[in-house]
PDB file of C-alpha atoms and ligand atoms in Angstrom:
ATOM      1  CA  MET A 222      -0.235  -0.016  -0.111  1.00  0.00           C
ATOM      2  CA  PRO A 223       1.462   3.476  -1.089  1.00  0.00           C
ATOM      3  CA  ALA A 224       1.166   5.723   1.591  1.00  0.00           C
ATOM      4  CA  GLU A 225      -1.152   8.501   0.434  1.00  0.00           C
ATOM      5  CA  VAL A 226       0.152  12.477   0.050  1.00  0.00           C
ATOM      6  CA  SER A 227      -2.278  15.443   0.844  1.00  0.00           C
ATOM      7  CA  ILE A 228      -1.644  18.887  -0.620  1.00  0.00           C
ATOM      8  CA  GLY A 229      -1.506  21.739   1.423  1.00  0.00           C
ATOM      9  CA  PRO A 230      -1.236  25.607   1.324  1.00  0.00           C
ATOM     10  CA  THR A 231       2.695  25.146   1.285  1.00  0.00           C
ATOM     11  CA  ASP A 232       2.723  22.338  -1.558  1.00  0.00           C
ATOM     12  CA  ILE A 233       3.364  23.467  -5.151  1.00  0.00           C
ATOM     13  CA  ILE A 234       3.884  21.621  -8.358  1.00  0.00           C
ATOM     14  CA  GLY A 235       6.732  22.295 -10.721  1.00  0.00           C
ATOM     15  CA  LEU A 236       6.640  21.800 -14.607  1.00  0.00           C
ATOM     16  CA  VAL A 237       9.945  21.231 -15.494  1.00  0.00           C
ATOM     17  CA  ASP A 238      10.628  22.175 -19.432  1.00  0.00           C
ATOM     18  CA  VAL A 239       7.298  20.404 -20.606  1.00  0.00           C
ATOM     19  CA  GLN A 240       8.256  21.618 -24.063  1.00  0.00           C
ATOM     20  CA  PRO A 241       7.795  20.127 -27.325  1.00  0.00           C
ATOM     21  CA  THR A 242      11.688  20.182 -28.039  1.00  0.00           C
ATOM     22  CA  PHE A 243      11.909  17.116 -25.800  1.00  0.00           C
ATOM     23  CA  MET A 244       9.237  15.103 -27.122  1.00  0.00           C
ATOM     24  CA  PRO A 245       8.958  12.657 -29.919  1.00  0.00           C
ATOM     25  CA  GLY A 246       9.148  14.650 -33.204  1.00  0.00           C
ATOM     26  CA  GLY A 247      11.221  17.315 -31.117  1.00  0.00           C
ATOM     27  CA  GLU A 248      14.832  18.350 -31.390  1.00  0.00           C
ATOM     28  CA  LEU A 249      15.834  16.246 -28.354  1.00  0.00           C
ATOM     29  CA  PRO A 250      13.472  13.578 -27.973  1.00  0.00           C
ATOM     30  CA  VAL A 251      12.883  11.890 -24.499  1.00  0.00           C
ATOM     31  CA  ALA A 252      10.915   8.512 -24.926  1.00  0.00           C
ATOM     32  CA  GLY A 253       7.256   8.790 -24.234  1.00  0.00           C
ATOM     33  CA  GLY A 254       8.210  12.482 -23.503  1.00  0.00           C
ATOM     34  CA  GLU A 255       4.475  13.327 -24.639  1.00  0.00           C
ATOM     35  CA  THR A 256       2.841  11.166 -21.924  1.00  0.00           C
ATOM     36  CA  VAL A 257       3.771  13.589 -19.178  1.00  0.00           C
ATOM     37  CA  VAL A 258       1.441  16.564 -20.870  1.00  0.00           C
ATOM     38  CA  SER A 259      -2.025  14.632 -19.249  1.00  0.00           C
ATOM     39  CA  ALA A 260      -0.528  13.292 -16.457  1.00  0.00           C
ATOM     40  CA  ILE A 261       0.327  17.138 -15.734  1.00  0.00           C
ATOM     41  CA  ASN A 262      -3.064  18.263 -16.258  1.00  0.00           C
ATOM     42  CA  ARG A 263      -4.379  15.655 -14.347  1.00  0.00           C
ATOM     43  CA  LEU A 264      -2.939  16.656 -11.179  1.00  0.00           C
ATOM     44  CA  LEU A 265      -3.612  20.495 -11.970  1.00  0.00           C
ATOM     45  CA  ALA A 266      -7.103  19.683 -12.325  1.00  0.00           C
ATOM     46  CA  ARG A 267      -7.149  17.051  -9.541  1.00  0.00           C
ATOM     47  CA  ALA A 268      -4.656  18.143  -6.823  1.00  0.00           C
ATOM     48  CA  PHE A 269      -2.497  21.115  -6.867  1.00  0.00           C
ATOM     49  CA  VAL A 270      -3.693  24.968  -6.317  1.00  0.00           C
ATOM     50  CA  HIS A 271      -0.568  26.449  -7.109  1.00  0.00           C
ATOM     51  CA  ALA A 272       2.166  25.582  -9.854  1.00  0.00           C
ATOM     52  CA  PHE A 273       5.504  26.537 -11.194  1.00  0.00           C
ATOM     53  CA  ALA A 274       7.023  25.825 -15.105  1.00  0.00           C
ATOM     54  CA  THR A 275      10.435  26.203 -16.073  1.00  0.00           C
ATOM     55  CA  GLN A 276      11.321  26.710 -19.814  1.00  0.00           C
ATOM     56  CA  ASP A 277      14.748  25.650 -21.475  1.00  0.00           C
ATOM     57  CA  TRP A 278      15.390  29.073 -23.504  1.00  0.00           C
ATOM     58  CA  HIS A 279      18.685  28.628 -25.432  1.00  0.00           C
ATOM     59  CA  PRO A 280      20.103  31.225 -27.716  1.00  0.00           C
ATOM     60  CA  PRO A 281      21.524  30.081 -31.237  1.00  0.00           C
ATOM     61  CA  GLY A 282      25.040  28.357 -30.797  1.00  0.00           C
ATOM     62  CA  HIS A 283      24.412  27.851 -27.218  1.00  0.00           C
ATOM     63  CA  ALA A 284      27.131  26.098 -25.548  1.00  0.00           C
ATOM     64  CA  SER A 285      25.454  23.010 -24.937  1.00  0.00           C
ATOM     65  CA  PHE A 286      24.791  22.200 -28.605  1.00  0.00           C
ATOM     66  CA  ALA A 287      27.338  19.972 -30.291  1.00  0.00           C
ATOM     67  CA  SER A 288      26.897  21.871 -33.049  1.00  0.00           C
ATOM     68  CA  ALA A 289      28.903  24.944 -31.606  1.00  0.00           C
ATOM     69  CA  HIS A 290      32.329  22.962 -31.004  1.00  0.00           C
ATOM     70  CA  ALA A 291      34.013  21.950 -34.328  1.00  0.00           C
ATOM     71  CA  GLY A 292      34.112  18.050 -34.698  1.00  0.00           C
ATOM     72  CA  LYS A 293      31.946  17.518 -31.501  1.00  0.00           C
ATOM     73  CA  SER A 294      28.782  14.933 -31.980  1.00  0.00           C
ATOM     74  CA  PRO A 295      25.838  15.077 -29.755  1.00  0.00           C
ATOM     75  CA  TYR A 296      25.761  13.266 -25.930  1.00  0.00           C
ATOM     76  CA  GLU A 297      29.374  13.519 -26.230  1.00  0.00           C
ATOM     77  CA  ALA A 298      30.997  15.756 -23.191  1.00  0.00           C
ATOM     78  CA  ILE A 299      33.503  18.432 -23.130  1.00  0.00           C
ATOM     79  CA  GLU A 300      35.370  20.519 -20.715  1.00  0.00           C
ATOM     80  CA  LEU A 301      33.653  23.945 -20.639  1.00  0.00           C
ATOM     81  CA  ALA A 302      35.109  26.899 -18.149  1.00  0.00           C
ATOM     82  CA  TYR A 303      32.876  25.450 -15.352  1.00  0.00           C
ATOM     83  CA  GLY A 304      33.197  22.001 -15.640  1.00  0.00           C
ATOM     84  CA  SER A 305      31.883  18.807 -17.551  1.00  0.00           C
ATOM     85  CA  GLN A 306      29.294  19.619 -19.808  1.00  0.00           C
ATOM     86  CA  ILE A 307      27.072  16.791 -22.208  1.00  0.00           C
ATOM     87  CA  LEU A 308      26.587  18.266 -25.380  1.00  0.00           C
ATOM     88  CA  TRP A 309      23.280  17.988 -26.841  1.00  0.00           C
ATOM     89  CA  PRO A 310      21.736  18.399 -30.412  1.00  0.00           C
ATOM     90  CA  ASP A 311      20.488  22.112 -30.800  1.00  0.00           C
ATOM     91  CA  HIS A 312      17.218  22.130 -29.071  1.00  0.00           C
ATOM     92  CA  ALA A 313      14.656  24.653 -27.134  1.00  0.00           C
ATOM     93  CA  VAL A 314      15.613  27.876 -29.537  1.00  0.00           C
ATOM     94  CA  GLN A 315      14.331  30.992 -28.137  1.00  0.00           C
ATOM     95  CA  GLY A 316      11.199  31.597 -29.827  1.00  0.00           C
ATOM     96  CA  THR A 317      10.891  28.395 -31.965  1.00  0.00           C
ATOM     97  CA  PRO A 318       7.559  26.678 -31.376  1.00  0.00           C
ATOM     98  CA  SER A 319       9.076  23.675 -30.093  1.00  0.00           C
ATOM     99  CA  ALA A 320      10.766  25.604 -27.187  1.00  0.00           C
ATOM    100  CA  ALA A 321       7.078  27.063 -26.297  1.00  0.00           C
ATOM    101  CA  ILE A 322       5.275  25.295 -23.261  1.00  0.00           C
ATOM    102  CA  HIS A 323       3.188  22.280 -24.628  1.00  0.00           C
ATOM    103  CA  PRO A 324      -0.006  23.917 -26.160  1.00  0.00           C
ATOM    104  CA  ALA A 325      -2.191  21.741 -24.278  1.00  0.00           C
ATOM    105  CA  ILE A 326      -1.080  21.737 -20.944  1.00  0.00           C
ATOM    106  CA  GLU A 327      -3.501  24.001 -18.641  1.00  0.00           C
ATOM    107  CA  LEU A 328      -1.823  27.252 -17.485  1.00  0.00           C
ATOM    108  CA  ALA A 329      -4.202  28.948 -15.448  1.00  0.00           C
ATOM    109  CA  ARG A 330      -2.349  27.804 -12.239  1.00  0.00           C
ATOM    110  CA  VAL A 331       0.714  28.306 -13.332  1.00  0.00           C
ATOM    111  CA  GLU A 332       1.682  31.404 -11.522  1.00  0.00           C
ATOM    112  CA  VAL A 333       5.466  31.943 -12.535  1.00  0.00           C
ATOM    113  CA  ILE A 334       7.352  30.626 -15.534  1.00  0.00           C
ATOM    114  CA  ILE A 335      11.191  30.796 -15.136  1.00  0.00           C
ATOM    115  CA  ARG A 336      13.451  30.538 -18.472  1.00  0.00           C
ATOM    116  CA  LYS A 337      16.922  29.238 -17.837  1.00  0.00           C
ATOM    117  CA  GLY A 338      20.198  28.398 -20.287  1.00  0.00           C
ATOM    118  CA  PHE A 339      19.799  31.858 -21.727  1.00  0.00           C
ATOM    119  CA  HIS A 340      23.513  32.777 -21.125  1.00  0.00           C
ATOM    120  CA  PRO A 341      25.402  31.969 -24.281  1.00  0.00           C
ATOM    121  CA  GLY A 342      28.272  30.046 -22.458  1.00  0.00           C
ATOM    122  CA  ILE A 343      26.418  28.524 -19.472  1.00  0.00           C
ATOM    123  CA  ASP A 344      24.117  25.681 -19.704  1.00  0.00           C
ATOM    124  CA  SER A 345      21.396  25.449 -16.987  1.00  0.00           C
ATOM    125  CA  TYR A 346      19.346  21.844 -16.051  1.00  0.00           C
ATOM    126  CA  SER A 347      18.472  23.229 -12.437  1.00  0.00           C
ATOM    127  CA  THR A 348      15.611  25.643 -12.206  1.00  0.00           C
ATOM    128  CA  PHE A 349      17.500  27.156  -9.261  1.00  0.00           C
ATOM    129  CA  PHE A 350      21.362  27.370 -10.506  1.00  0.00           C
ATOM    130  CA  GLU A 351      23.018  27.375 -13.610  1.00  0.00           C
ATOM    131  CA  ASN A 352      25.578  24.642 -14.365  1.00  0.00           C
ATOM    132  CA  ALA A 353      28.959  26.975 -13.228  1.00  0.00           C
ATOM    133  CA  ARG A 354      26.936  26.647  -9.465  1.00  0.00           C
ATOM    134  CA  THR A 355      27.315  30.199  -9.258  1.00  0.00           C
ATOM    135  CA  THR A 356      24.448  32.042 -10.540  1.00  0.00           C
ATOM    136  CA  ALA A 357      20.886  31.716  -9.260  1.00  0.00           C
ATOM    137  CA  THR A 358      17.622  31.776 -11.390  1.00  0.00           C
ATOM    138  CA  GLY A 359      15.963  33.362  -9.117  1.00  0.00           C
ATOM    139  CA  LEU A 360      13.217  30.637  -8.234  1.00  0.00           C
ATOM    140  CA  ASP A 361      14.273  30.278  -4.635  1.00  0.00           C
ATOM    141  CA  GLY A 362      13.687  33.811  -3.585  1.00  0.00           C
ATOM    142  CA  TRP A 363      10.336  33.374  -5.303  1.00  0.00           C
ATOM    143  CA  LEU A 364       9.302  30.370  -3.557  1.00  0.00           C
ATOM    144  CA  ARG A 365      10.488  31.364  -0.311  1.00  0.00           C
ATOM    145  CA  GLN A 366       8.721  34.838  -0.391  1.00  0.00           C
ATOM    146  CA  ARG A 367       5.450  33.082  -1.189  1.00  0.00           C
ATOM    147  CA  GLY A 368       6.042  30.599   1.475  1.00  0.00           C
ATOM    148  CA  PHE A 369       6.115  27.458  -0.550  1.00  0.00           C
ATOM    149  CA  ARG A 370       8.254  24.258   1.525  1.00  0.00           C
ATOM    150  CA  ARG A 371       7.497  21.265  -0.331  1.00  0.00           C
ATOM    151  CA  LEU A 372       7.738  20.791  -4.133  1.00  0.00           C
ATOM    152  CA  PHE A 373       6.508  18.236  -6.045  1.00  0.00           C
ATOM    153  CA  LEU A 374       8.279  17.808  -9.601  1.00  0.00           C
ATOM    154  CA  THR A 375       7.110  16.741 -13.052  1.00  0.00           C
ATOM    155  CA  GLY A 376       8.476  16.896 -16.500  1.00  0.00           C
ATOM    156  CA  LEU A 377      11.443  16.222 -18.361  1.00  0.00           C
ATOM    157  CA  ALA A 378      13.837  15.301 -18.254  1.00  0.00           C
ATOM    158  CA  THR A 379      13.859  13.167 -14.830  1.00  0.00           C
ATOM    159  CA  ASP A 380      17.932  12.320 -15.308  1.00  0.00           C
ATOM    160  CA  PHE A 381      18.815  15.959 -16.130  1.00  0.00           C
ATOM    161  CA  CYS A 382      16.361  18.994 -15.328  1.00  0.00           C
ATOM    162  CA  VAL A 383      14.411  17.326 -12.926  1.00  0.00           C
ATOM    163  CA  GLY A 384      16.834  15.570 -11.160  1.00  0.00           C
ATOM    164  CA  TRP A 385      19.267  18.815 -11.088  1.00  0.00           C
ATOM    165  CA  SER A 386      16.525  20.843  -9.663  1.00  0.00           C
ATOM    166  CA  ALA A 387      15.385  17.954  -6.920  1.00  0.00           C
ATOM    167  CA  GLU A 388      18.690  17.917  -5.605  1.00  0.00           C
ATOM    168  CA  ASP A 389      19.212  22.031  -5.612  1.00  0.00           C
ATOM    169  CA  ALA A 390      15.818  22.095  -3.669  1.00  0.00           C
ATOM    170  CA  VAL A 391      16.698  19.838  -1.139  1.00  0.00           C
ATOM    171  CA  ARG A 392      20.215  21.531  -0.533  1.00  0.00           C
ATOM    172  CA  LEU A 393      17.892  24.216  -0.477  1.00  0.00           C
ATOM    173  CA  GLY A 394      16.130  23.278   2.729  1.00  0.00           C
ATOM    174  CA  TYR A 395      12.771  22.150   0.730  1.00  0.00           C
ATOM    175  CA  ASP A 396      10.949  19.241   0.815  1.00  0.00           C
ATOM    176  CA  VAL A 397      11.199  17.409  -2.421  1.00  0.00           C
ATOM    177  CA  VAL A 398       8.858  14.968  -3.950  1.00  0.00           C
ATOM    178  CA  VAL A 399       8.808  13.487  -7.493  1.00  0.00           C
ATOM    179  CA  ILE A 400       5.484  12.454  -9.426  1.00  0.00           C
ATOM    180  CA  GLU A 401       6.939   9.210 -11.183  1.00  0.00           C
ATOM    181  CA  ASP A 402       4.641   8.654 -13.781  1.00  0.00           C
ATOM    182  CA  ALA A 403       4.551  12.261 -14.497  1.00  0.00           C
ATOM    183  CA  CYS A 404       8.160  12.734 -15.640  1.00  0.00           C
ATOM    184  CA  ARG A 405      10.476  10.587 -18.319  1.00  0.00           C
ATOM    185  CA  GLY A 406      13.937  10.534 -18.535  1.00  0.00           C
ATOM    186  CA  ILE A 407      16.785  10.369 -21.030  1.00  0.00           C
ATOM    187  CA  GLY A 408      19.259   7.228 -19.847  1.00  0.00           C
ATOM    188  CA  LEU A 409      22.081   7.850 -21.562  1.00  0.00           C
ATOM    189  CA  PRO A 410      24.670   5.201 -20.380  1.00  0.00           C
ATOM    190  CA  THR A 411      27.036   5.785 -17.522  1.00  0.00           C
ATOM    191  CA  ALA A 412      29.353   2.617 -16.027  1.00  0.00           C
ATOM    192  CA  ASP A 413      28.814  -0.842 -15.718  1.00  0.00           C
ATOM    193  CA  GLY A 414      25.447  -0.850 -17.577  1.00  0.00           C
ATOM    194  CA  ARG A 415      23.884   1.725 -15.562  1.00  0.00           C
ATOM    195  CA  THR A 416      22.445   4.714 -17.132  1.00  0.00           C
ATOM    196  CA  THR A 417      22.215   8.466 -15.981  1.00  0.00           C
ATOM    197  CA  LEU A 418      18.257   7.699 -14.816  1.00  0.00           C
ATOM    198  CA  ASP A 419      19.731   4.886 -12.341  1.00  0.00           C
ATOM    199  CA  ASP A 420      22.325   7.128 -11.318  1.00  0.00           C
ATOM    200  CA  THR A 421      19.821  10.017 -10.419  1.00  0.00           C
ATOM    201  CA  ARG A 422      17.546   7.885  -9.170  1.00  0.00           C
ATOM    202  CA  ALA A 423      19.856   6.527  -6.611  1.00  0.00           C
ATOM    203  CA  ARG A 424      21.483  10.048  -5.865  1.00  0.00           C
ATOM    204  CA  LEU A 425      17.842  11.543  -5.172  1.00  0.00           C
ATOM    205  CA  VAL A 426      16.852   8.719  -3.147  1.00  0.00           C
ATOM    206  CA  GLY A 427      20.207   9.216  -1.082  1.00  0.00           C
ATOM    207  CA  LEU A 428      19.084  13.047  -0.628  1.00  0.00           C
ATOM    208  CA  GLY A 429      15.614  12.410   1.085  1.00  0.00           C
ATOM    209  CA  VAL A 430      13.401  12.625  -2.393  1.00  0.00           C
ATOM    210  CA  ARG A 431      10.815  11.023  -2.093  1.00  0.00           C
ATOM    211  CA  PHE A 432       9.054   9.122  -5.323  1.00  0.00           C
ATOM    212  CA  ILE A 433       5.777   9.066  -5.564  1.00  0.00           C
ATOM    213  CA  ARG A 434       3.171   8.124  -8.290  1.00  0.00           C
ATOM    214  CA  SER A 435      -0.201  10.462  -9.329  1.00  0.00           C
ATOM    215  CA  ASP A 436      -2.554   8.264  -7.672  1.00  0.00           C
ATOM    216  CA  ASP A 437      -0.785   8.156  -3.971  1.00  0.00           C
ATOM    217  CA  LEU A 438      -2.392  11.898  -4.082  1.00  0.00           C
ATOM    218  CA  VAL A 439      -5.277  13.256  -1.990  1.00  0.00           C
ATOM    219  CA  ALA A 440      -6.497  16.878  -3.138  1.00  0.00           C
TER     220      ALA A 440
HETATM  221  C1  VGL B 592      17.502  19.500 -20.459  1.00  0.00           C
HETATM  222  C2  VGL B 592      19.374  18.304 -21.176  1.00  0.00           C
HETATM  223  C3  VGL B 592      19.599  19.986 -21.902  1.00  0.00           C
HETATM  224  C4  VGL B 592      16.330  18.864 -19.991  1.00  0.00           C
HETATM  225  C5  VGL B 592      17.925  20.387 -21.159  1.00  0.00           C
HETATM  226  O1  VGL B 592      15.069  19.372 -19.756  1.00  0.00           O
HETATM  227  O2  VGL B 592      16.363  17.696 -18.984  1.00  0.00           O
HETATM  228  N1  VGL B 592      18.269  17.908 -20.949  1.00  0.00           N
HETATM  229  N2  VGL B 592      18.693  20.726 -22.387  1.00  0.00           N
HETATM  230 ZN1   ZN B 593      18.837  22.688 -22.688  1.00  0.00          ZN
END
């Protein structure tokens, strides 16, 4: 029997990068990425009053694009000034239709949209800090001033933007819950037959992040 989780006034759902660019047919497709849209809409209709959303929002030629580095291919890692960076296909380019929040998402309860990854030389998986780990996006201040204490994270991709956001949120003192059936991951191979999804899940569980399913929630 999964424990029931009830939603209160200091709880908020986060919609991480629910953009067509990360769905089948998009530039950086996550398998099953389109399925999060209806899962999230159901959660918005049934359980949550407050929501925030994030949007990956890169300028053309962004440093995280393999195409910006001569001789490099997507999914290779390189060293940038701030450390290791996985290179991606061009994606989430500012102002393109596939970088919009998915048009079927019910946005009425989304109170703030945080855009990230707009500095040409720095990627930002986390919705709190850019990958150089120094510059903040401002979301922490917004959540704190609004009094939110527990974040329920959904969206794409579990092992990158959702996972890095969850980790930063724990470090910033929030209770963090990942709603598994409202997320999908990329799953790049790491060591010993493991993937970035396995590693992310283990890291987050170790930090105290709770994984639940939509059905565990009571409004
Ligand atoms: C993401 C890779 C590159 C994500 C964004 O939303 O998880 N992943 N940019
Ligand atoms: Zn990106």
